[in-house]
Amino acid sequence: DPTEISSSTGSGSINLFTNMGAGGGQGASKFAAGWPGGTAAMTDSQALWGSEANLSAYDILILSCEGDQYPATKPQTAMQAVHDYAGIGGRVFASHWHNIWIGGDDTNAMHGLPDWEAVAKFNFGGNPADDPLHATIDEVNNPKGMSFATWMLNVMGSAMRDDVLVSAPRDTCTSVDETKGEQWVYLDTTGASGTHYASTMNFQFTTPQDADPSMRCGKVVFSDMHVSADSTSTPGTAYPGGCSCALVNGQHDPLCTHPNPLTPQEKALAFMFFDIASCVSSIQ
């Protein structure tokens, strides 16, 4: 319900923050006039992820891509706070350039979390030239792969079993250590240009990594699928004005009362949001 989406000073169960130091990557920084959850200013994200205590007020931390890593807004103290939040049972979802929390700062090898960096390998090169691309659900190595693939068929997110059509695909994660994490969706396809792509698009691992798997209680999910590939969120557009919404009487609707249907990749990510909140199971 829109009343449940508010700033951190509001009464909603879902609080929106904005990274003031991320320039054009910060997305929306305020709410549209008349928003049911209130129009109080969004709090700076750095206040949230800069403190384990602040993070611990929430069940799940959802980090939407900012267009770059913006490492200056994520000092080592913040990296450690997010790490420790996940270690005590918090859940973290990170999209595309929020790979900094897992893969480390691509400009400074000393800025990162060694135990999380060991889970996956990253390549911070350019984006795929082909768009869209067909990604594959991993039913072989992921114990929940079969349920995921079946669910995607049921909600019409996949036209064929295991296939997910991804708009604005990214391939920063090259591989996952299967003894430390679970691959959920991967690229192993040739685009229209003839270029072959092979990378991990979505993966998950449990925390703390240095504990026996049976003793872990947190989860971290990474996605190289953009959650908002069909939105236009910017600092100058009040939320939810940049969301993917249908026109009302031929005009833009600043309150997004008629959101467009979910895309295939959004349906895939919805499954991962459901799963991130579920009980932790050991990686076999």
Coordinates of C-alpha atoms in Angstrom, one line a residue:
D1 CA 0.0 0.0 0.0
P2 CA 1.4 3.5 -0.8
T3 CA 0.9 4.5 2.8
E4 CA 3.6 2.0 3.7
I5 CA 6.2 3.7 1.6
S6 CA 7.7 6.7 3.3
S7 CA 10.9 8.5 4.4
S8 CA 12.7 7.1 7.5
T9 CA 10.9 9.7 9.6
G10 CA 7.5 8.6 8.4
S11 CA 5.4 5.7 9.6
G12 CA 5.7 3.4 6.5
S13 CA 7.3 -0.1 6.8
I14 CA 9.3 0.6 3.6
N15 CA 11.6 3.6 3.9
L16 CA 13.3 5.3 0.9
F17 CA 16.7 6.9 1.3
T18 CA 18.8 8.8 -1.2
N19 CA 22.6 8.9 -1.6
M20 CA 23.3 12.7 -1.6
G21 CA 26.9 12.1 -2.6
A22 CA 26.1 10.0 -5.7
G23 CA 25.3 13.0 -8.0
G24 CA 23.1 12.0 -10.9
G25 CA 23.1 8.4 -9.7
Q26 CA 21.1 9.1 -6.5
G27 CA 17.7 8.7 -8.1
A28 CA 14.6 10.4 -6.6
S29 CA 15.3 12.4 -3.5
K30 CA 11.8 13.5 -2.5
F31 CA 8.2 12.4 -2.7
A32 CA 5.5 13.8 -5.0
A33 CA 3.0 16.1 -3.6
G34 CA 0.0 14.2 -2.2
W35 CA 2.0 10.9 -1.8
P36 CA -0.1 8.8 0.7
G37 CA 3.0 7.9 2.7
G38 CA 3.9 11.5 3.3
T39 CA 6.2 14.0 1.7
A40 CA 9.0 14.3 4.4
A41 CA 12.5 14.6 2.9
M42 CA 14.4 11.3 2.2
T43 CA 17.3 10.7 4.6
D44 CA 20.8 10.5 3.2
S45 CA 21.7 6.8 2.5
Q46 CA 25.1 7.3 4.1
A47 CA 23.4 7.8 7.5
L48 CA 21.7 4.4 7.0
W49 CA 24.6 2.2 5.9
G50 CA 27.1 4.1 8.0
S51 CA 25.8 2.5 11.2
E52 CA 25.1 -1.2 12.0
A53 CA 22.6 0.1 14.6
N54 CA 20.6 2.1 12.0
L55 CA 20.7 -0.9 9.6
S56 CA 19.4 -3.2 12.3
A57 CA 16.1 -1.4 12.4
Y58 CA 15.3 -3.1 9.1
D59 CA 14.8 -6.6 7.9
I60 CA 16.1 -6.1 4.4
L61 CA 18.4 -3.5 2.8
I62 CA 17.6 -3.0 -0.9
L63 CA 20.3 -1.2 -2.8
S64 CA 19.3 0.0 -6.3
C65 CA 22.1 0.7 -8.9
E66 CA 23.4 4.3 -8.7
G67 CA 25.2 4.2 -12.1
D68 CA 28.6 3.9 -10.5
Q69 CA 30.2 2.6 -7.3
Y70 CA 30.6 6.1 -5.7
P71 CA 33.2 4.7 -3.3
A72 CA 33.6 8.0 -1.4
T73 CA 30.0 7.6 -0.1
K74 CA 30.8 4.1 1.2
P75 CA 33.9 4.3 3.4
Q76 CA 35.4 1.3 5.0
T77 CA 33.4 1.9 8.2
A78 CA 30.2 1.7 6.1
M79 CA 31.4 -1.5 4.4
Q80 CA 32.0 -3.0 7.8
A81 CA 28.6 -1.9 9.1
V82 CA 26.8 -3.6 6.2
H83 CA 29.0 -6.7 6.6
D84 CA 28.2 -6.9 10.3
Y85 CA 24.5 -6.2 9.7
A86 CA 24.3 -9.2 7.4
G87 CA 26.4 -11.3 9.9
I88 CA 23.8 -10.9 12.6
G89 CA 20.9 -12.0 10.3
G90 CA 20.2 -9.0 8.1
R91 CA 19.4 -9.4 4.5
V92 CA 21.1 -7.4 1.7
F93 CA 20.0 -7.1 -1.9
A94 CA 22.5 -5.2 -4.2
S95 CA 22.0 -4.3 -7.8
H96 CA 24.7 -3.8 -10.4
W97 CA 27.1 -1.0 -9.3
H98 CA 26.4 -1.8 -5.6
N99 CA 28.8 -4.6 -6.4
I100 CA 31.2 -2.5 -4.4
W101 CA 29.9 -4.1 -1.2
I102 CA 30.8 -7.6 -2.5
G103 CA 33.5 -7.2 -5.1
G104 CA 35.3 -4.2 -3.5
D105 CA 36.3 -0.8 -4.8
D106 CA 37.4 -1.2 -8.4
T107 CA 39.9 1.7 -7.9
N108 CA 41.3 0.7 -4.5
A109 CA 42.1 -2.9 -3.7
M110 CA 42.3 -2.1 0.0
H111 CA 38.7 -0.8 0.1
G112 CA 36.5 -3.9 0.5
L113 CA 35.5 -7.0 2.5
P114 CA 38.0 -9.9 1.9
D115 CA 35.6 -12.7 3.0
W116 CA 32.8 -11.3 0.7
E117 CA 35.3 -10.7 -2.2
A118 CA 36.2 -14.4 -2.0
V119 CA 32.6 -15.4 -3.0
A120 CA 32.7 -14.1 -6.5
K121 CA 34.9 -12.6 -9.2
F122 CA 34.1 -9.3 -10.9
N123 CA 35.1 -7.6 -14.1
F124 CA 34.3 -3.9 -14.0
G125 CA 34.6 -3.4 -17.8
G126 CA 32.0 -2.1 -20.2
N127 CA 28.4 -3.1 -20.6
P128 CA 27.2 -5.7 -23.2
A129 CA 26.7 -4.2 -26.6
D130 CA 23.6 -6.3 -27.1
D131 CA 20.3 -5.4 -25.5
P132 CA 18.2 -7.4 -24.6
L133 CA 19.8 -10.7 -23.8
H134 CA 18.4 -14.1 -22.9
A135 CA 19.6 -15.3 -19.4
T136 CA 19.3 -18.8 -18.0
I137 CA 17.9 -19.9 -14.6
D138 CA 20.4 -22.4 -13.0
E139 CA 18.5 -25.5 -12.1
V140 CA 21.6 -27.7 -12.0
N141 CA 23.7 -26.0 -9.2
N142 CA 20.9 -24.2 -7.3
P143 CA 18.7 -26.2 -4.9
K144 CA 15.9 -23.8 -5.5
G145 CA 16.4 -23.5 -9.2
M146 CA 13.5 -25.9 -10.1
S147 CA 11.0 -23.9 -8.0
F148 CA 12.3 -20.7 -9.4
A149 CA 12.0 -21.9 -13.0
T150 CA 8.5 -23.2 -12.4
W151 CA 7.4 -20.0 -10.7
M152 CA 8.7 -17.9 -13.6
L153 CA 6.6 -20.0 -16.0
N154 CA 3.5 -19.7 -13.8
V155 CA 3.7 -15.9 -13.7
M156 CA 4.6 -15.7 -17.4
G157 CA 8.1 -14.3 -16.7
S158 CA 9.5 -17.0 -18.9
A159 CA 8.3 -17.9 -22.4
M160 CA 10.4 -21.0 -22.2
R161 CA 11.5 -22.8 -19.1
D162 CA 14.7 -21.4 -17.6
D163 CA 14.7 -18.4 -20.0
V164 CA 14.6 -14.8 -18.8
L165 CA 14.7 -11.9 -21.3
V166 CA 16.8 -9.2 -19.7
S167 CA 16.7 -5.5 -20.7
A168 CA 19.8 -3.4 -20.2
P169 CA 21.8 -6.5 -19.2
R170 CA 25.0 -6.1 -17.2
D171 CA 27.8 -8.7 -16.8
T172 CA 30.1 -7.4 -14.0
C173 CA 30.1 -10.7 -12.2
T174 CA 32.2 -13.3 -14.1
S175 CA 31.8 -16.3 -11.7
V176 CA 30.8 -17.5 -8.3
D177 CA 32.7 -19.9 -6.0
E178 CA 30.0 -22.6 -5.6
T179 CA 31.4 -23.6 -2.2
K180 CA 30.6 -20.1 -0.9
G181 CA 27.5 -19.0 -2.9
E182 CA 24.7 -20.1 -5.1
Q183 CA 24.3 -19.0 -8.8
W184 CA 20.7 -18.2 -9.6
V185 CA 20.7 -16.8 -13.2
Y186 CA 23.6 -16.7 -15.7
L187 CA 24.4 -15.5 -19.2
D188 CA 25.7 -18.1 -21.7
T189 CA 24.4 -16.7 -24.9
T190 CA 25.3 -15.0 -28.2
G191 CA 23.8 -11.6 -28.9
A192 CA 22.6 -10.2 -32.2
S193 CA 26.1 -8.7 -32.8
G194 CA 27.6 -12.2 -32.7
T195 CA 29.3 -11.5 -29.3
H196 CA 29.2 -14.4 -26.8
Y197 CA 28.5 -13.5 -23.2
A198 CA 29.2 -15.8 -20.2
S199 CA 28.7 -14.4 -16.7
T200 CA 26.7 -14.8 -13.5
M201 CA 23.7 -12.4 -13.4
N202 CA 22.3 -13.3 -10.0
F203 CA 23.8 -15.0 -7.0
Q204 CA 23.3 -15.4 -3.3
F205 CA 25.4 -16.3 -0.2
T206 CA 24.8 -16.7 3.5
T207 CA 26.5 -14.9 6.4
P208 CA 28.7 -14.8 8.3
Q209 CA 31.0 -16.5 5.8
D210 CA 33.5 -17.5 8.4
A211 CA 30.8 -19.5 10.4
D212 CA 29.8 -23.1 9.7
P213 CA 26.9 -23.0 7.1
S214 CA 24.6 -24.5 9.7
M215 CA 25.2 -21.5 12.0
R216 CA 24.6 -18.7 9.4
C217 CA 21.6 -16.5 9.7
G218 CA 22.0 -13.7 7.1
K219 CA 21.8 -13.5 3.3
V220 CA 23.3 -11.3 0.6
V221 CA 21.9 -11.3 -3.0
F222 CA 23.6 -9.7 -5.9
S223 CA 21.9 -8.9 -9.2
D224 CA 23.4 -7.7 -12.5
M225 CA 19.8 -7.3 -13.7
H226 CA 18.6 -3.8 -13.3
V227 CA 15.5 -3.6 -11.2
S228 CA 14.4 -0.4 -12.9
A229 CA 15.5 -0.9 -16.5
D230 CA 12.2 0.7 -17.7
S231 CA 12.1 3.7 -15.3
T232 CA 13.5 7.2 -15.5
S233 CA 14.2 8.0 -11.8
T234 CA 16.3 11.1 -11.4
P235 CA 17.0 13.6 -8.6
G236 CA 14.8 16.1 -10.3
T237 CA 11.7 13.8 -10.4
A238 CA 9.8 13.2 -7.2
Y239 CA 9.0 9.6 -6.4
P240 CA 7.1 7.8 -7.8
G241 CA 7.2 10.0 -10.9
G242 CA 10.1 8.2 -12.5
C243 CA 8.6 4.8 -12.1
S244 CA 7.3 2.8 -15.0
C245 CA 3.6 3.9 -15.1
A246 CA 0.8 4.2 -17.6
L247 CA -0.5 7.6 -18.7
V248 CA -3.8 8.8 -17.1
N249 CA -6.0 10.6 -19.6
G250 CA -3.0 10.9 -21.9
Q251 CA -0.8 12.6 -19.3
H252 CA 2.0 11.6 -17.0
D253 CA 0.8 10.5 -13.5
P254 CA 3.0 11.8 -10.8
L255 CA 1.5 9.4 -8.2
C256 CA 1.8 6.3 -10.5
T257 CA -1.7 5.1 -9.8
H258 CA -1.5 2.7 -12.8
P259 CA 1.9 1.0 -12.7
N260 CA 2.9 -0.9 -15.9
P261 CA 3.0 -4.7 -15.6
L262 CA 6.2 -6.2 -14.3
T263 CA 8.9 -7.1 -16.9
P264 CA 10.3 -10.6 -17.0
Q265 CA 13.5 -9.5 -15.1
E266 CA 11.3 -7.7 -12.5
K267 CA 9.3 -10.9 -12.0
A268 CA 12.6 -12.8 -11.5
L269 CA 13.8 -10.3 -8.9
A270 CA 10.4 -10.5 -7.2
F271 CA 11.1 -14.2 -6.6
M272 CA 14.5 -13.3 -5.2
F273 CA 12.9 -10.7 -2.8
F274 CA 10.6 -13.4 -1.6
D275 CA 13.4 -15.8 -1.1
I276 CA 15.8 -13.4 0.6
A277 CA 13.3 -13.1 3.5
S278 CA 13.0 -16.9 3.9
C279 CA 14.9 -19.0 6.4
V280 CA 18.6 -19.6 5.7
S281 CA 19.5 -23.1 4.4
S282 CA 23.0 -24.5 4.2
I283 CA 24.8 -24.5 0.8
Q284 CA 25.5 -28.2 0.0

